[in-house]
mmCIF file of C-alpha atoms in Angstrom:
data_model
loop_
_atom_site.group_PDB
_atom_site.id
_atom_site.type_symbol
_atom_site.label_atom_id
_atom_site.label_comp_id
_atom_site.label_asym_id
_atom_site.label_seq_id
_atom_site.Cartn_x
_atom_site.Cartn_y
_atom_site.Cartn_z
ATOM 1 C CA MET A 499 -126.986 16.140 0.265
ATOM 2 C CA PRO A 500 -124.553 18.037 -2.000
ATOM 3 C CA ILE A 501 -122.059 16.054 -4.074
ATOM 4 C CA PRO A 502 -118.681 17.714 -4.816
ATOM 5 C CA GLU A 503 -118.003 18.359 -8.498
ATOM 6 C CA ASP A 504 -114.940 16.110 -8.504
ATOM 7 C CA VAL A 505 -117.046 13.052 -7.607
ATOM 8 C CA THR A 506 -118.218 11.251 -10.735
ATOM 9 C CA GLY A 507 -119.290 7.889 -9.354
ATOM 10 C CA ASP A 508 -116.706 6.090 -11.471
ATOM 11 C CA GLU A 509 -114.532 5.786 -8.358
ATOM 12 C CA ILE A 510 -116.547 2.883 -6.973
ATOM 13 C CA ASP A 511 -115.369 -0.723 -7.056
ATOM 14 C CA LYS A 512 -116.121 -2.587 -10.279
ATOM 15 C CA ASP A 513 -118.167 -5.207 -8.423
ATOM 16 C CA VAL A 514 -120.372 -2.490 -6.947
ATOM 17 C CA ARG A 515 -120.695 -0.859 -10.354
ATOM 18 C CA GLN A 516 -121.873 -4.162 -11.741
ATOM 19 C CA GLU A 517 -124.547 -4.393 -9.031
ATOM 20 C CA LEU A 518 -125.782 -0.936 -9.937
ATOM 21 C CA GLN A 519 -126.313 -1.931 -13.572
ATOM 22 C CA SER A 520 -129.717 -3.240 -12.541
ATOM 23 C CA LEU A 521 -130.794 0.383 -12.011
ATOM 24 C CA PRO A 522 -131.689 3.036 -14.590
ATOM 25 C CA LYS A 523 -128.536 4.855 -15.738
ATOM 26 C CA THR A 524 -129.220 8.210 -14.057
ATOM 27 C CA LEU A 525 -130.289 6.560 -10.817
ATOM 28 C CA ALA A 526 -127.223 4.318 -10.847
ATOM 29 C CA GLU A 527 -124.992 7.378 -11.223
ATOM 30 C CA ASP A 528 -126.657 9.135 -8.290
ATOM 31 C CA VAL A 529 -126.321 6.068 -6.072
ATOM 32 C CA ALA A 530 -122.687 5.609 -7.075
ATOM 33 C CA LYS A 531 -121.836 9.200 -6.173
ATOM 34 C CA ASN A 532 -123.403 8.834 -2.742
ATOM 35 C CA LEU A 533 -121.511 5.589 -2.149
ATOM 36 C CA VAL A 534 -118.276 7.347 -3.087
ATOM 37 C CA MET A 535 -119.021 10.005 -0.480
ATOM 38 C CA VAL A 536 -119.652 7.327 2.148
ATOM 39 C CA ALA A 537 -116.258 5.772 1.458
ATOM 40 C CA ARG A 538 -114.546 9.157 1.386
ATOM 41 C CA LEU A 539 -115.954 10.405 4.702
ATOM 42 C CA ILE A 540 -116.503 7.339 6.872
ATOM 43 C CA ASP A 541 -113.152 7.502 8.696
ATOM 44 C CA GLU A 542 -112.925 11.242 9.348
ATOM 45 C CA GLU A 543 -116.551 12.416 9.253
ATOM 46 C CA PRO A 544 -118.734 9.381 9.983
ATOM 47 C CA GLU A 545 -121.896 11.399 10.627
ATOM 48 C CA ARG A 546 -121.734 12.938 7.157
ATOM 49 C CA ALA A 547 -120.944 9.536 5.682
ATOM 50 C CA TYR A 548 -124.032 8.214 7.421
ATOM 51 C CA GLY A 549 -126.115 10.948 5.810
ATOM 52 C CA TYR A 550 -124.939 10.003 2.327
ATOM 53 C CA SER A 551 -125.575 6.332 3.064
ATOM 54 C CA ARG A 552 -129.183 7.138 3.920
ATOM 55 C CA VAL A 553 -129.605 8.899 0.585
ATOM 56 C CA ALA A 554 -128.191 5.884 -1.261
ATOM 57 C CA LEU A 555 -130.437 3.589 0.760
ATOM 58 C CA ARG A 556 -133.503 5.633 -0.110
ATOM 59 C CA LEU A 557 -132.604 5.438 -3.804
ATOM 60 C CA ALA A 558 -131.631 1.767 -4.035
ATOM 61 C CA SER A 559 -132.544 -0.294 -0.997
ATOM 62 C CA ARG A 560 -132.590 -3.524 -3.010
ATOM 63 C CA VAL A 561 -128.902 -3.339 -3.917
ATOM 64 C CA ALA A 562 -126.713 -5.380 -1.561
ATOM 65 C CA ALA A 563 -123.737 -3.017 -1.831
ATOM 66 C CA VAL A 564 -125.947 -0.143 -0.722
ATOM 67 C CA ARG A 565 -127.206 -2.082 2.309
ATOM 68 C CA GLU A 566 -123.629 -2.996 3.199
ATOM 69 C CA ALA A 567 -122.442 0.620 2.916
ATOM 70 C CA ALA A 568 -125.381 1.734 5.051
ATOM 71 C CA GLY A 569 -124.386 -0.875 7.624
ATOM 72 C CA PHE A 570 -120.797 0.312 7.814
ATOM 73 C CA ALA A 571 -121.885 3.950 8.092
ATOM 74 C CA ALA A 572 -124.314 3.104 10.893
ATOM 75 C CA TYR A 573 -121.606 1.067 12.626
ATOM 76 C CA ALA A 574 -119.161 3.986 12.375
ATOM 77 C CA THR A 575 -121.685 6.207 14.165
ATOM 78 C CA GLN A 576 -122.373 3.543 16.820
ATOM 79 C CA LYS A 577 -125.901 2.881 15.592
ATOM 80 C CA TYR A 578 -125.389 -0.823 16.175
ATOM 81 C CA SER A 579 -128.994 -1.970 15.920
ATOM 82 C CA GLU A 580 -129.372 -0.259 12.564
ATOM 83 C CA ALA A 581 -125.988 -1.537 11.387
ATOM 84 C CA LEU A 582 -126.906 -5.096 12.317
ATOM 85 C CA ALA A 583 -130.165 -4.870 10.386
ATOM 86 C CA GLU A 584 -128.369 -3.593 7.278
ATOM 87 C CA PHE A 585 -125.645 -6.251 7.483
ATOM 88 C CA ARG A 586 -128.285 -8.955 7.814
ATOM 89 C CA ALA A 587 -130.120 -7.590 4.792
ATOM 90 C CA ALA A 588 -126.923 -7.532 2.733
ATOM 91 C CA ARG A 589 -126.140 -11.090 3.783
ATOM 92 C CA ARG A 590 -129.586 -12.295 2.749
ATOM 93 C CA MET A 591 -129.133 -10.688 -0.653
ATOM 94 C CA THR A 592 -125.661 -12.067 -1.338
ATOM 95 C CA GLY A 593 -125.712 -15.355 0.541
ATOM 96 C CA THR A 594 -122.121 -14.783 1.705
ATOM 97 C CA VAL A 595 -120.726 -14.809 5.253
ATOM 98 C CA ASP A 596 -118.232 -11.967 4.789
ATOM 99 C CA LEU A 597 -120.114 -9.672 7.181
ATOM 100 C CA TRP A 598 -120.398 -12.270 9.955
ATOM 101 C CA PRO A 599 -117.643 -10.698 12.150
ATOM 102 C CA MET A 600 -119.203 -7.246 11.776
ATOM 103 C CA MET A 601 -122.589 -8.629 12.763
ATOM 104 C CA ALA A 602 -121.031 -10.230 15.840
ATOM 105 C CA ASP A 603 -119.346 -6.964 16.777
ATOM 106 C CA CYS A 604 -122.696 -5.198 16.503
ATOM 107 C CA GLU A 605 -123.993 -7.677 19.084
ATOM 108 C CA ARG A 606 -121.149 -6.536 21.341
ATOM 109 C CA GLY A 607 -122.097 -2.931 20.730
ATOM 110 C CA LEU A 608 -125.648 -3.746 21.772
ATOM 111 C CA GLY A 609 -124.398 -5.176 25.067
ATOM 112 C CA ARG A 610 -124.762 -8.807 24.052
ATOM 113 C CA PRO A 611 -121.220 -10.272 24.217
ATOM 114 C CA GLU A 612 -122.611 -13.758 24.831
ATOM 115 C CA LYS A 613 -124.345 -13.610 21.448
ATOM 116 C CA ALA A 614 -121.087 -12.498 19.833
ATOM 117 C CA LEU A 615 -119.325 -15.523 21.342
ATOM 118 C CA ASP A 616 -122.051 -17.819 20.056
ATOM 119 C CA MET A 617 -121.482 -16.414 16.581
ATOM 120 C CA ALA A 618 -117.723 -16.926 16.950
ATOM 121 C CA GLY A 619 -118.372 -20.641 17.363
ATOM 122 C CA ALA A 620 -120.882 -20.941 14.530
ATOM 123 C CA PRO A 621 -120.234 -22.944 11.322
ATOM 124 C CA GLU A 622 -120.230 -19.692 9.320
ATOM 125 C CA VAL A 623 -116.789 -18.854 10.723
ATOM 126 C CA GLN A 624 -115.238 -21.809 8.894
ATOM 127 C CA LYS A 625 -116.454 -20.318 5.614
ATOM 128 C CA LEU A 626 -114.612 -17.031 6.196
ATOM 129 C CA ASP A 627 -111.300 -16.296 4.508
ATOM 130 C CA LYS A 628 -108.199 -15.852 6.649
ATOM 131 C CA ALA A 629 -108.784 -12.119 7.170
ATOM 132 C CA GLY A 630 -112.363 -12.788 8.222
ATOM 133 C CA GLN A 631 -111.317 -15.469 10.678
ATOM 134 C CA VAL A 632 -108.766 -13.149 12.274
ATOM 135 C CA GLU A 633 -111.437 -10.450 12.520
ATOM 136 C CA MET A 634 -113.762 -12.951 14.184
ATOM 137 C CA ARG A 635 -111.020 -13.817 16.674
ATOM 138 C CA LEU A 636 -110.612 -10.128 17.527
ATOM 139 C CA VAL A 637 -114.351 -9.768 18.076
ATOM 140 C CA ALA A 638 -114.451 -12.878 20.275
ATOM 141 C CA ALA A 639 -111.555 -11.600 22.380
ATOM 142 C CA GLY A 640 -113.345 -8.281 22.775
ATOM 143 C CA ALA A 641 -116.465 -10.112 23.911
ATOM 144 C CA ARG A 642 -114.425 -11.988 26.522
ATOM 145 C CA ARG A 643 -113.127 -8.684 27.844
ATOM 146 C CA ASP A 644 -116.654 -7.271 27.889
ATOM 147 C CA MET A 645 -117.499 -10.148 30.236
ATOM 148 C CA ASP A 646 -114.380 -9.522 32.380
ATOM 149 C CA GLN A 647 -112.863 -12.797 31.191
ATOM 150 C CA LEU A 648 -109.456 -11.220 30.690
ATOM 151 C CA ASP A 649 -107.339 -14.364 30.685
ATOM 152 C CA ALA A 650 -109.735 -16.000 28.243
ATOM 153 C CA ALA A 651 -109.350 -12.989 25.946
ATOM 154 C CA ILE A 652 -105.589 -13.558 25.893
ATOM 155 C CA VAL A 653 -106.014 -17.233 25.051
ATOM 156 C CA THR A 654 -108.516 -16.379 22.309
ATOM 157 C CA LEU A 655 -105.957 -14.196 20.543
ATOM 158 C CA GLN A 656 -103.173 -16.788 20.690
ATOM 159 C CA SER A 657 -103.068 -18.292 17.223
ATOM 160 C CA PRO A 658 -100.755 -19.158 14.325
ATOM 161 C CA GLU A 659 -101.548 -15.744 12.833
ATOM 162 C CA LEU A 660 -100.321 -14.028 15.996
ATOM 163 C CA ALA A 661 -97.153 -16.125 16.136
ATOM 164 C CA SER A 662 -96.338 -15.634 12.454
ATOM 165 C CA SER A 663 -93.435 -13.323 11.611
ATOM 166 C CA SER A 664 -94.943 -12.380 8.250
ATOM 167 C CA VAL A 665 -96.850 -9.111 8.073
ATOM 168 C CA GLN A 666 -100.397 -9.294 6.760
ATOM 169 C CA PRO A 667 -103.121 -6.603 6.645
ATOM 170 C CA TRP A 668 -104.453 -7.822 9.993
ATOM 171 C CA THR A 669 -101.104 -8.287 11.773
ATOM 172 C CA ALA A 670 -100.831 -4.869 13.439
ATOM 173 C CA ARG A 671 -104.350 -4.989 14.879
ATOM 174 C CA LEU A 672 -103.939 -8.562 16.107
ATOM 175 C CA ARG A 673 -100.650 -7.808 17.847
ATOM 176 C CA TYR A 674 -102.086 -4.600 19.288
ATOM 177 C CA ALA A 675 -105.125 -6.406 20.704
ATOM 178 C CA TYR A 676 -102.875 -9.036 22.265
ATOM 179 C CA ALA A 677 -100.629 -6.382 23.833
ATOM 180 C CA ASP A 678 -103.639 -4.536 25.208
ATOM 181 C CA ALA A 679 -105.066 -7.761 26.659
ATOM 182 C CA LEU A 680 -101.741 -8.541 28.348
ATOM 183 C CA LEU A 681 -101.606 -5.053 29.820
ATOM 184 C CA ALA A 682 -105.136 -5.453 31.194
ATOM 185 C CA VAL A 683 -103.945 -8.324 33.415
ATOM 186 C CA GLY A 684 -100.766 -6.535 34.514
ATOM 187 C CA ARG A 685 -98.279 -8.368 32.287
ATOM 188 C CA GLU A 686 -96.561 -5.107 31.400
ATOM 189 C CA SER A 687 -93.219 -6.365 30.088
ATOM 190 C CA GLU A 688 -94.946 -8.775 27.704
ATOM 191 C CA ALA A 689 -97.382 -6.059 26.680
ATOM 192 C CA ARG A 690 -94.481 -3.766 25.840
ATOM 193 C CA GLU A 691 -92.937 -6.468 23.665
ATOM 194 C CA TRP A 692 -96.144 -6.933 21.700
ATOM 195 C CA PHE A 693 -96.833 -3.220 21.333
ATOM 196 C CA ALA A 694 -93.344 -2.982 19.816
ATOM 197 C CA LYS A 695 -94.206 -5.815 17.432
ATOM 198 C CA ALA A 696 -97.433 -4.026 16.534
ATOM 199 C CA VAL A 697 -95.456 -0.884 15.696
ATOM 200 C CA GLU A 698 -93.243 -2.906 13.358
ATOM 201 C CA ALA A 699 -96.284 -4.200 11.488
ATOM 202 C CA ASP A 700 -98.294 -0.959 11.509
ATOM 203 C CA ARG A 701 -97.042 0.535 8.272
ATOM 204 C CA ASP A 702 -100.005 2.825 7.686
ATOM 205 C CA GLY A 703 -100.582 4.000 11.268
ATOM 206 C CA SER A 704 -103.874 2.178 11.738
ATOM 207 C CA THR A 705 -103.272 1.841 15.496
ATOM 208 C CA ASP A 706 -101.788 4.034 18.226
ATOM 209 C CA ALA A 707 -99.294 1.313 19.149
ATOM 210 C CA SER A 708 -96.356 3.734 19.047
ATOM 211 C CA ASP A 709 -98.061 6.019 21.575
ATOM 212 C CA ARG A 710 -98.910 3.090 23.853
ATOM 213 C CA LEU A 711 -95.318 1.901 23.679
ATOM 214 C CA ALA A 712 -94.021 5.362 24.535
ATOM 215 C CA GLU A 713 -96.374 5.567 27.521
ATOM 216 C CA LEU A 714 -95.009 2.294 28.871
ATOM 217 C CA ASP A 715 -91.500 3.697 28.453
ATOM 218 C CA GLY A 716 -92.458 6.756 30.499
ATOM 219 C CA VAL A 717 -92.436 9.246 27.633
ATOM 220 C CA GLU A 718 -94.769 12.199 28.211
ATOM 221 C CA PHE A 719 -96.352 13.993 25.285
ATOM 222 C CA VAL A 720 -96.960 17.751 25.430
ATOM 223 C CA ASP A 721 -99.430 19.264 23.021
ATOM 224 C CA ALA A 722 -97.664 22.131 21.240
ATOM 225 C CA LEU A 723 -101.005 23.861 20.683
ATOM 226 C CA ASP A 724 -101.697 23.856 24.421
ATOM 227 C CA GLU A 725 -98.266 25.392 25.052
ATOM 228 C CA ASP A 726 -98.934 28.183 22.547
ATOM 229 C CA GLU A 727 -102.315 28.907 24.118
ATOM 230 C CA ALA A 728 -100.724 29.064 27.563
ATOM 231 C CA GLU A 729 -98.154 31.614 26.375
ATOM 232 C CA VAL A 730 -100.694 33.987 24.840
ATOM 233 C CA PRO A 731 -102.332 35.107 28.133
ATOM 234 C CA ALA A 732 -98.909 35.753 29.670
ATOM 235 C CA GLU A 733 -97.891 37.985 26.766
ATOM 236 C CA ALA A 734 -101.253 39.741 26.825
ATOM 237 C CA ALA A 735 -100.876 40.416 30.547
ATOM 238 C CA ALA A 736 -97.417 41.883 30.011
ATOM 239 C CA GLU A 737 -98.679 44.523 27.580
ATOM 240 C CA PRO A 738 -101.131 46.256 29.987
ATOM 241 C CA ALA A 739 -98.419 46.244 32.637
ATOM 242 C CA LYS A 740 -96.058 48.031 30.262
ATOM 243 C CA ALA A 741 -98.794 50.500 29.358
ATOM 244 C CA ASP A 742 -99.400 51.241 33.057
ATOM 245 C CA ALA A 743 -95.700 51.839 33.594
ATOM 246 C CA ASP A 744 -95.514 54.226 30.649
ATOM 247 C CA THR A 745 -98.539 56.146 31.914
ATOM 248 C CA SER A 746 -97.103 56.484 35.413
ATOM 249 C CA GLU A 747 -93.809 57.740 34.065
ATOM 250 C CA SER A 748 -95.559 60.345 31.948
ATOM 251 C CA ALA A 749 -97.759 61.511 34.825
ATOM 252 C CA GLY A 750 -94.678 62.001 37.003
ATOM 253 C CA ALA A 751 -92.769 64.174 34.555
ATOM 254 C CA ASN A 752 -91.531 67.392 36.202
ATOM 255 C CA ASP A 753 -92.446 69.684 33.346
ATOM 256 C CA GLY A 754 -96.012 68.248 32.940
ATOM 257 C CA ASP A 755 -95.634 68.591 29.207
ATOM 258 C CA THR A 756 -99.075 67.902 27.713
ATOM 259 C CA GLU A 757 -97.764 66.735 24.342
ATOM 260 C CA SER A 758 -95.449 64.157 25.953
ATOM 261 C CA ALA A 759 -98.273 62.809 28.103
ATOM 262 C CA ALA A 760 -100.521 62.483 25.062
ATOM 263 C CA THR A 761 -97.789 60.656 23.184
ATOM 264 C CA ALA A 762 -97.292 58.229 26.072
ATOM 265 C CA GLU A 763 -101.037 57.631 26.221
ATOM 266 C CA ASP A 764 -101.105 56.880 22.500
ATOM 267 C CA ASP A 765 -98.255 54.404 22.970
ATOM 268 C CA GLY A 766 -100.188 52.706 25.763
ATOM 269 C CA ASP A 767 -103.193 52.395 23.480
ATOM 270 C CA LYS A 768 -101.075 50.780 20.774
ATOM 271 C CA ASP A 769 -99.766 48.259 23.258
#
């Protein structure tokens, strides 16, 4: 797959660069460039990101960072079985538990929420950092909802991290998930409160909490593009009508002047 000229491979994280030092220099550069493309495209164009991840995987399948990137790209394209396999491979290579929540969420994606819940209660969770533990809580709550255990999902999300007034990288998503869980059981006023709290914490717009809050407040959004498209046919219809009127007026002229009729016809054509 083509690599843009502005991509050098130096953009990758220093830890990943260190992993790639085990490869020949030219090969390491090629792998790095493909990993940069995965990171650049995964949010907006996940299918293309997936393509670059496959190239990197073909070049360096024994590098943990490559397996991890391939896992995230597969996950982004809902290829959960493939993502799970890549995450497991990366975990075997590194010996860390960082990908445990992602592996559990892949189990959800494969229709196995019970397995995800089992993983949420495993000893590996205690080895996760705070961000990882919050992520695991979100996955577990999602699994509860998959199983129609809506009240249990709410309880799962209730935690010191949710109650904290400090804003952390996970705060907006945690508050959003809690608001959404409350709304699912009809606790609308509480849901509104927590969507508002999610908006306060969502500094980079990672959720649509503001839209959800507006919906609860009865605000309707109108797509400006749709309005423009609706106006175009009306204007187009008006032009033929005007042309027909001009033609009729010319045809009814008492003197039957040929030049005037031709001029009117030309005007109709321009319209």
